[in-house]
Each structure stands twice: as structure tokens, then as C-alpha cells.
Amino acid sequence: MAMPIPPVKTLMTFTVVAQTLSFSKAAVLLNLTQSAISKQILQLEAQIGCTLFERSGGKIELTEMGRRYLPSVVEALENLQHATSNIMQTPHTKSRIALSLPPSVASMWLIPRLEHFRQSLPNIELAVKASITSDIQNRFQGDIAVHCLPLANLDEEAELLVRERLMLVVSPALITSPIRNIRDLLLYHSISHITRPQIWQQFWHSHGIAPDSPSYGVGFEHFYMALEAVKQQQGMALIPEFLVNDSLLKGEVINPLGLYFDSQYGYFLYSLGYKRRLEPVSQVISWLRDKMPR
């Protein structure tokens, strides 16, 4: 006799609890009571004969068995979802691929290239979402996810799409006198990146400059915000080259002395193995590889 399979509803509850590590948060997300969540987990643990969560002082953590079980459950549920979606599609229906990107990559790089994407892959429709934190539980978001991570990232399942080269850019309207050397740039505000506050110091150091008291303007979380501030003449910013090239070509910003800085970050692609084997996912990954500069 085949071993009974836990209900799909229960497995979905397990994945949500594992991702949130909270019965109360899972209850809110699933629109259930906390006691119903707890009951489902206890029934699942009883059915498979092992403890999936350690409970201590109101906090929960996945056990070793829970960590081993989670990836298989997630893959099985998503495989079932894909199978259902594929069987419902007619030959004339477009495949829908969920693509998760950092907000700046989506707004500054992808959107200007959507027409090329449509022409290249007319039978694929993208559903673009902003990528959230890239910790291990969130790296595989949607069908394909791109995260900005340190190059020292040793995750074997990550594929490096592009190394990050930060380029110094400023609005041409802000330049009121000739820029002859790098020290002339110290007259302008340096727009900071609040999640990576060290990049300006690294930039100056890489060019042999140690400014006594650099002038910093407003800090922003995302590169697209910093670029908009540059266009509004709020100062100069360090923006990834592949994200700012379009604005450079349009003359909206300039790189006065051709200065850049190779950071220790890169943009990595994640996609579960069984998803990569799906033709539409494989085609989108190939398009990303082809269009992103190496």
C-alpha cells in the first residue's frame, strides 16, 4: 500500500510557517486562526513521524528534519502549480513567467527593454515583482529571481549575470565650472546609498583620494532614486554602469572624468532546477544572459 500523502493545504501551511517562523504571522497570511495553524502542523508531524519545528519561549525554528523536508515540499507544490497551469493553457495561450528583480533593475534596465523582450519571446508574458531580502529562504522567488549579492557568495545554485561596476554620474546642468581633476568633484554633494554607505569611501580610496570632510546629500535606498536625484541636480551618485547607460546615452547625466569603481557585488540569478527545465523559463534565462553585459 502506498504511503498516504499529507493534504496539500497542510503542506502549504508548513511552507508558510517555515518561511515566517511564526504561527501568528502564518495565521494572518493564510486567514486562519493560530490554533488551526498549530493543529495542522501537529497533524503533519504525527503523520510523517518526526518533529519539524523546535518550540522554545514563544519562538520556533526548523529542526534538521524540517530543513530537509522544506525544499522538497516547496518544489512539489510549485511543480503541481506549474503542471496545473500548463494543462489549463491552450496552444494559443502565452506562458506566464514570474520574474523577481531588484526594483532598480526592473525600472532602469528591464522596462526599457520590454519591447525587445516581446519581439524576441512573443509567447511569454512576464509577471515582474520586486525582489525581497535574499536570505536563503527567499532567494528562489517566483520562477526566476535576480539578487544583488557580494561576489564572495559561494552558493552553488547562483549564476552570476553581471559584476557591478559603479560609475560616477552627475547632471550636466549642475556643472558650473570645468572639472579638470578628481578633487574638483569634492565641491558637489555625494548622494549616499543607505544600504551600502561604504561605497563612497571605497570609491575615493580606489582613486587615491582621502577627502577631509566630503559633502553628503540625502541618502536613498535604491539606485533608481539616486539617479532621479542626480537628474534633479541634487548631487552626484555612484550607479551601476549597466543601469545608467541609457541615461548616459540620452545625455541626462554625464561621467565627467570617466570615473568608475568595481565593487565587490554582482547580480546573481536563481531558479530551481525543475523550473529551469521548463522551456519558457529556459528561454527567459537565455534572454537575460544575452542582454545583460558581461
GROMACS .gro file of C-alpha atoms in nm:
model
  294
    1MET     CA    1   0.000   0.000   0.000
    2ALA     CA    2   0.134   0.344  -0.095
    3MET     CA    3   0.218   0.576   0.191
    4PRO     CA    4  -0.057   0.839   0.237
    5ILE     CA    5   0.038   1.189   0.121
    6PRO     CA    6  -0.035   1.482   0.354
    7PRO     CA    7  -0.309   1.718   0.229
    8VAL     CA    8  -0.190   1.997   0.000
    9LYS     CA    9  -0.348   2.252   0.236
   10THR     CA   10  -0.137   2.121   0.524
   11LEU     CA   11   0.183   2.124   0.318
   12MET     CA   12   0.115   2.483   0.214
   13THR     CA   13   0.069   2.575   0.580
   14PHE     CA   14   0.402   2.409   0.661
   15THR     CA   15   0.586   2.616   0.397
   16VAL     CA   16   0.436   2.943   0.520
   17VAL     CA   17   0.523   2.867   0.883
   18ALA     CA   18   0.875   2.767   0.774
   19GLN     CA   19   0.919   3.094   0.584
   20THR     CA   20   0.781   3.319   0.858
   21LEU     CA   21   0.895   3.112   1.159
   22SER     CA   22   0.580   3.231   1.329
   23PHE     CA   23   0.242   3.065   1.381
   24SER     CA   24   0.077   3.405   1.429
   25LYS     CA   25   0.221   3.553   1.107
   26ALA     CA   26   0.128   3.239   0.914
   27ALA     CA   27  -0.226   3.262   1.052
   28VAL     CA   28  -0.259   3.617   0.920
   29LEU     CA   29  -0.119   3.526   0.576
   30LEU     CA   30  -0.345   3.220   0.543
   31ASN     CA   31  -0.651   3.383   0.702
   32LEU     CA   32  -0.671   3.110   0.967
   33THR     CA   33  -0.661   3.107   1.345
   34GLN     CA   34  -0.332   3.041   1.519
   35SER     CA   35  -0.477   2.729   1.679
   36ALA     CA   36  -0.576   2.596   1.334
   37ILE     CA   37  -0.221   2.650   1.211
   38SER     CA   38  -0.077   2.473   1.516
   39LYS     CA   39  -0.319   2.183   1.475
   40GLN     CA   40  -0.225   2.134   1.108
   41ILE     CA   41   0.148   2.128   1.192
   42LEU     CA   42   0.094   1.879   1.477
   43GLN     CA   43  -0.110   1.654   1.245
   44LEU     CA   44   0.161   1.673   0.979
   45GLU     CA   45   0.432   1.587   1.231
   46ALA     CA   46   0.224   1.294   1.355
   47GLN     CA   47   0.165   1.166   1.002
   48ILE     CA   48   0.529   1.174   0.893
   49GLY     CA   49   0.660   1.065   1.233
   50CYS     CA   50   0.907   1.340   1.313
   51THR     CA   51   0.925   1.687   1.462
   52LEU     CA   52   0.951   1.967   1.207
   53PHE     CA   53   0.977   2.266   1.441
   54GLU     CA   54   1.151   2.331   1.770
   55ARG     CA   55   0.936   2.540   2.003
   56SER     CA   56   1.103   2.740   2.278
   57GLY     CA   57   0.993   3.050   2.465
   58GLY     CA   58   0.735   3.151   2.207
   59LYS     CA   59   0.985   3.116   1.923
   60ILE     CA   60   1.006   2.840   1.665
   61GLU     CA   61   1.289   2.712   1.446
   62LEU     CA   62   1.304   2.440   1.185
   63THR     CA   63   1.455   2.115   1.305
   64GLU     CA   64   1.712   1.934   1.093
   65MET     CA   65   1.432   1.716   0.954
   66GLY     CA   66   1.224   2.027   0.886
   67ARG     CA   67   1.509   2.187   0.691
   68ARG     CA   68   1.550   1.869   0.486
   69TYR     CA   69   1.175   1.842   0.422
   70LEU     CA   70   1.110   2.206   0.322
   71PRO     CA   71   1.286   2.223  -0.020
   72SER     CA   72   1.116   1.905  -0.138
   73VAL     CA   73   0.773   2.027  -0.029
   74VAL     CA   74   0.824   2.368  -0.196
   75GLU     CA   75   0.938   2.203  -0.518
   76ALA     CA   76   0.647   1.958  -0.515
   77LEU     CA   77   0.388   2.231  -0.460
   78GLU     CA   78   0.533   2.455  -0.729
   79ASN     CA   79   0.562   2.161  -0.967
   80LEU     CA   80   0.194   2.086  -0.907
   81GLN     CA   81   0.109   2.452  -0.966
   82HIS     CA   82   0.305   2.456  -1.293
   83ALA     CA   83   0.151   2.129  -1.408
   84THR     CA   84  -0.198   2.264  -1.342
   85SER     CA   85  -0.119   2.593  -1.515
   86ASN     CA   86   0.032   2.418  -1.818
   87ILE     CA   87  -0.258   2.180  -1.865
   88MET     CA   88  -0.504   2.470  -1.848
   89GLN     CA   89  -0.323   2.659  -2.123
   90THR     CA   90  -0.438   2.624  -2.480
   91PRO     CA   91  -0.186   2.631  -2.767
   92HIS     CA   92  -0.275   2.997  -2.816
   93THR     CA   93  -0.219   3.096  -2.454
   94LYS     CA   94   0.100   3.271  -2.351
   95SER     CA   95   0.320   3.119  -2.084
   96ARG     CA   96   0.339   3.341  -1.776
   97ILE     CA   97   0.677   3.360  -1.603
   98ALA     CA   98   0.720   3.520  -1.261
   99LEU     CA   99   1.042   3.724  -1.263
  100SER     CA  100   1.168   3.878  -0.939
  101LEU     CA  101   1.419   4.166  -0.972
  102PRO     CA  102   1.567   4.439  -0.754
  103PRO     CA  103   1.348   4.748  -0.801
  104SER     CA  104   1.627   4.946  -0.969
  105VAL     CA  105   1.698   4.668  -1.219
  106ALA     CA  106   1.328   4.641  -1.303
  107SER     CA  107   1.273   5.015  -1.352
  108MET     CA  108   1.608   5.121  -1.504
  109TRP     CA  109   1.706   4.815  -1.707
  110LEU     CA  110   1.413   4.582  -1.776
  111ILE     CA  111   1.132   4.824  -1.858
  112PRO     CA  112   1.325   5.000  -2.141
  113ARG     CA  113   1.390   4.654  -2.292
  114LEU     CA  114   1.039   4.510  -2.267
  115GLU     CA  115   0.962   4.578  -2.632
  116HIS     CA  116   1.271   4.379  -2.733
  117PHE     CA  117   1.158   4.103  -2.498
  118ARG     CA  118   0.811   4.093  -2.655
  119GLN     CA  119   0.957   4.072  -3.002
  120SER     CA  120   1.208   3.805  -2.901
  121LEU     CA  121   0.969   3.591  -2.696
  122PRO     CA  122   0.615   3.673  -2.812
  123ASN     CA  123   0.462   3.367  -2.644
  124ILE     CA  124   0.588   3.456  -2.296
  125GLU     CA  125   0.429   3.704  -2.060
  126LEU     CA  126   0.630   3.836  -1.766
  127ALA     CA  127   0.493   3.897  -1.418
  128VAL     CA  128   0.757   4.122  -1.261
  129LYS     CA  129   0.787   4.155  -0.885
  130ALA     CA  130   1.032   4.342  -0.663
  131SER     CA  131   1.276   4.102  -0.503
  132ILE     CA  132   1.276   4.095  -0.126
  133THR     CA  133   1.557   4.000   0.111
  134SER     CA  134   1.786   3.743  -0.044
  135ASP     CA  135   1.834   3.523   0.261
  136ILE     CA  136   1.832   3.152   0.192
  137GLN     CA  137   1.456   3.114   0.239
  138ASN     CA  138   1.374   3.393  -0.008
  139ARG     CA  139   1.632   3.352  -0.284
  140PHE     CA  140   1.415   3.132  -0.505
  141GLN     CA  141   1.127   3.372  -0.563
  142GLY     CA  142   0.885   3.312  -0.848
  143ASP     CA  143   1.022   3.123  -1.147
  144ILE     CA  144   1.338   3.332  -1.180
  145ALA     CA  145   1.492   3.567  -0.924
  146VAL     CA  146   1.783   3.809  -0.953
  147HIS     CA  147   1.955   3.935  -0.637
  148CYS     CA  148   2.243   4.174  -0.579
  149LEU     CA  149   2.491   3.993  -0.354
  150PRO     CA  150   2.859   4.006  -0.260
  151LEU     CA  151   3.082   3.835  -0.516
  152ALA     CA  152   3.210   3.620  -0.230
  153ASN     CA  153   2.870   3.449  -0.235
  154LEU     CA  154   2.953   3.078  -0.259
  155ASP     CA  155   2.604   2.946  -0.328
  156GLU     CA  156   2.648   2.679  -0.595
  157GLU     CA  157   2.294   2.736  -0.718
  158ALA     CA  158   2.362   3.102  -0.802
  159GLU     CA  159   2.459   3.211  -1.153
  160LEU     CA  160   2.648   3.539  -1.186
  161LEU     CA  161   2.486   3.752  -1.456
  162VAL     CA  162   2.692   4.069  -1.426
  163ARG     CA  163   2.958   4.211  -1.195
  164GLU     CA  164   2.877   4.552  -1.054
  165ARG     CA  165   3.080   4.844  -1.189
  166LEU     CA  166   2.971   5.168  -1.023
  167MET     CA  167   3.001   5.480  -1.237
  168LEU     CA  168   3.012   5.835  -1.105
  169VAL     CA  169   2.737   6.040  -1.270
  170VAL     CA  170   2.611   6.396  -1.234
  171SER     CA  171   2.367   6.620  -1.413
  172PRO     CA  172   2.539   6.832  -1.683
  173ALA     CA  173   2.330   7.127  -1.564
  174LEU     CA  174   2.494   7.107  -1.223
  175ILE     CA  175   2.846   7.155  -1.361
  176THR     CA  176   2.911   7.529  -1.347
  177SER     CA  177   3.288   7.519  -1.394
  178PRO     CA  178   3.527   7.284  -1.575
  179ILE     CA  179   3.609   6.955  -1.399
  180ARG     CA  180   3.985   6.915  -1.452
  181ASN     CA  181   4.067   6.654  -1.187
  182ILE     CA  182   3.901   6.434  -0.931
  183ARG     CA  183   3.942   6.684  -0.648
  184ASP     CA  184   3.717   6.928  -0.834
  185LEU     CA  185   3.435   6.681  -0.773
  186LEU     CA  186   3.458   6.734  -0.398
  187LEU     CA  187   3.267   7.058  -0.449
  188TYR     CA  188   2.948   6.858  -0.515
  189HIS     CA  189   2.725   6.662  -0.279
  190SER     CA  190   2.781   6.286  -0.284
  191ILE     CA  191   2.441   6.114  -0.283
  192SER     CA  192   2.472   5.818  -0.050
  193HIS     CA  193   2.326   5.469  -0.076
  194ILE     CA  194   2.182   5.398   0.269
  195THR     CA  195   2.206   5.019   0.245
  196ARG     CA  196   2.571   5.037   0.135
  197PRO     CA  197   2.710   5.352   0.299
  198GLN     CA  198   3.071   5.246   0.245
  199ILE     CA  199   3.077   5.275  -0.135
  200TRP     CA  200   3.181   5.642  -0.147
  201GLN     CA  201   3.476   5.582   0.085
  202GLN     CA  202   3.575   5.283  -0.129
  203PHE     CA  203   3.541   5.491  -0.445
  204TRP     CA  204   3.762   5.774  -0.317
  205HIS     CA  205   4.018   5.527  -0.183
  206SER     CA  206   4.033   5.340  -0.514
  207HIS     CA  207   4.127   5.669  -0.681
  208GLY     CA  208   4.386   5.768  -0.419
  209ILE     CA  209   4.172   6.036  -0.256
  210ALA     CA  210   4.110   6.078   0.116
  211PRO     CA  211   3.870   6.374   0.146
  212ASP     CA  212   3.880   6.551   0.481
  213SER     CA  213   3.511   6.625   0.500
  214PRO     CA  214   3.314   6.503   0.198
  215SER     CA  215   2.975   6.661   0.149
  216TYR     CA  216   2.693   6.407   0.151
  217GLY     CA  217   2.344   6.483   0.028
  218VAL     CA  218   2.024   6.294   0.100
  219GLY     CA  219   2.066   5.915   0.114
  220PHE     CA  220   1.847   5.678  -0.086
  221GLU     CA  221   1.775   5.307  -0.062
  222HIS     CA  222   1.760   5.229  -0.434
  223PHE     CA  223   1.974   5.327  -0.730
  224TYR     CA  224   1.673   5.449  -0.930
  225MET     CA  225   1.602   5.701  -0.652
  226ALA     CA  226   1.963   5.819  -0.652
  227LEU     CA  227   1.957   5.858  -1.031
  228GLU     CA  228   1.641   6.067  -1.015
  229ALA     CA  229   1.808   6.288  -0.752
  230VAL     CA  230   2.105   6.331  -0.988
  231LYS     CA  231   1.872   6.437  -1.269
  232GLN     CA  232   1.718   6.690  -1.028
  233GLN     CA  233   2.066   6.835  -0.967
  234GLN     CA  234   2.086   6.717  -0.605
  235GLY     CA  235   2.446   6.599  -0.640
  236MET     CA  236   2.648   6.315  -0.789
  237ALA     CA  237   2.592   5.943  -0.738
  238LEU     CA  238   2.756   5.606  -0.794
  239ILE     CA  239   2.525   5.398  -1.015
  240PRO     CA  240   2.586   5.055  -1.170
  241GLU     CA  241   2.709   5.106  -1.525
  242PHE     CA  242   2.457   4.870  -1.684
  243LEU     CA  243   2.172   5.056  -1.513
  244VAL     CA  244   2.282   5.409  -1.604
  245ASN     CA  245   2.398   5.355  -1.964
  246ASP     CA  246   2.058   5.452  -2.109
  247SER     CA  247   2.062   5.786  -1.923
  248LEU     CA  248   2.420   5.849  -2.035
  249LEU     CA  249   2.328   5.789  -2.400
  250LYS     CA  250   2.035   6.033  -2.367
  251GLY     CA  251   2.262   6.298  -2.216
  252GLU     CA  252   2.056   6.314  -1.897
  253VAL     CA  253   2.369   6.255  -1.690
  254ILE     CA  254   2.741   6.263  -1.756
  255ASN     CA  255   3.052   6.094  -1.617
  256PRO     CA  256   3.286   6.399  -1.615
  257LEU     CA  257   3.620   6.224  -1.585
  258GLY     CA  258   3.525   5.872  -1.695
  259LEU     CA  259   3.550   5.750  -1.335
  260TYR     CA  260   3.416   5.419  -1.212
  261PHE     CA  261   3.467   5.173  -0.930
  262ASP     CA  262   3.446   4.792  -0.943
  263SER     CA  263   3.254   4.697  -0.631
  264GLN     CA  264   3.261   4.356  -0.472
  265TYR     CA  265   2.898   4.291  -0.565
  266GLY     CA  266   2.728   4.117  -0.853
  267TYR     CA  267   2.381   4.034  -0.980
  268PHE     CA  268   2.304   3.664  -0.937
  269LEU     CA  269   2.029   3.458  -1.095
  270TYR     CA  270   1.838   3.190  -0.902
  271SER     CA  271   1.593   2.938  -1.044
  272LEU     CA  272   1.509   2.594  -0.913
  273GLY     CA  273   1.638   2.309  -1.126
  274TYR     CA  274   1.300   2.170  -1.223
  275LYS     CA  275   1.188   2.517  -1.332
  276ARG     CA  276   1.497   2.567  -1.548
  277ARG     CA  277   1.392   2.258  -1.741
  278LEU     CA  278   1.067   2.427  -1.843
  279GLU     CA  279   1.112   2.572  -2.192
  280PRO     CA  280   0.963   2.920  -2.119
  281VAL     CA  281   1.181   2.961  -1.809
  282SER     CA  282   1.488   2.847  -2.002
  283GLN     CA  283   1.411   3.099  -2.277
  284VAL     CA  284   1.379   3.390  -2.033
  285ILE     CA  285   1.705   3.295  -1.864
  286SER     CA  286   1.878   3.284  -2.202
  287TRP     CA  287   1.737   3.628  -2.288
  288LEU     CA  288   1.865   3.771  -1.957
  289ARG     CA  289   2.211   3.625  -2.019
  290ASP     CA  290   2.218   3.765  -2.370
  291LYS     CA  291   2.101   4.116  -2.284
  292MET     CA  292   2.295   4.177  -1.962
  293PRO     CA  293   2.654   4.292  -2.016
  294ARG     CA  294   2.924   4.050  -1.907
   0.00000   0.00000   0.00000
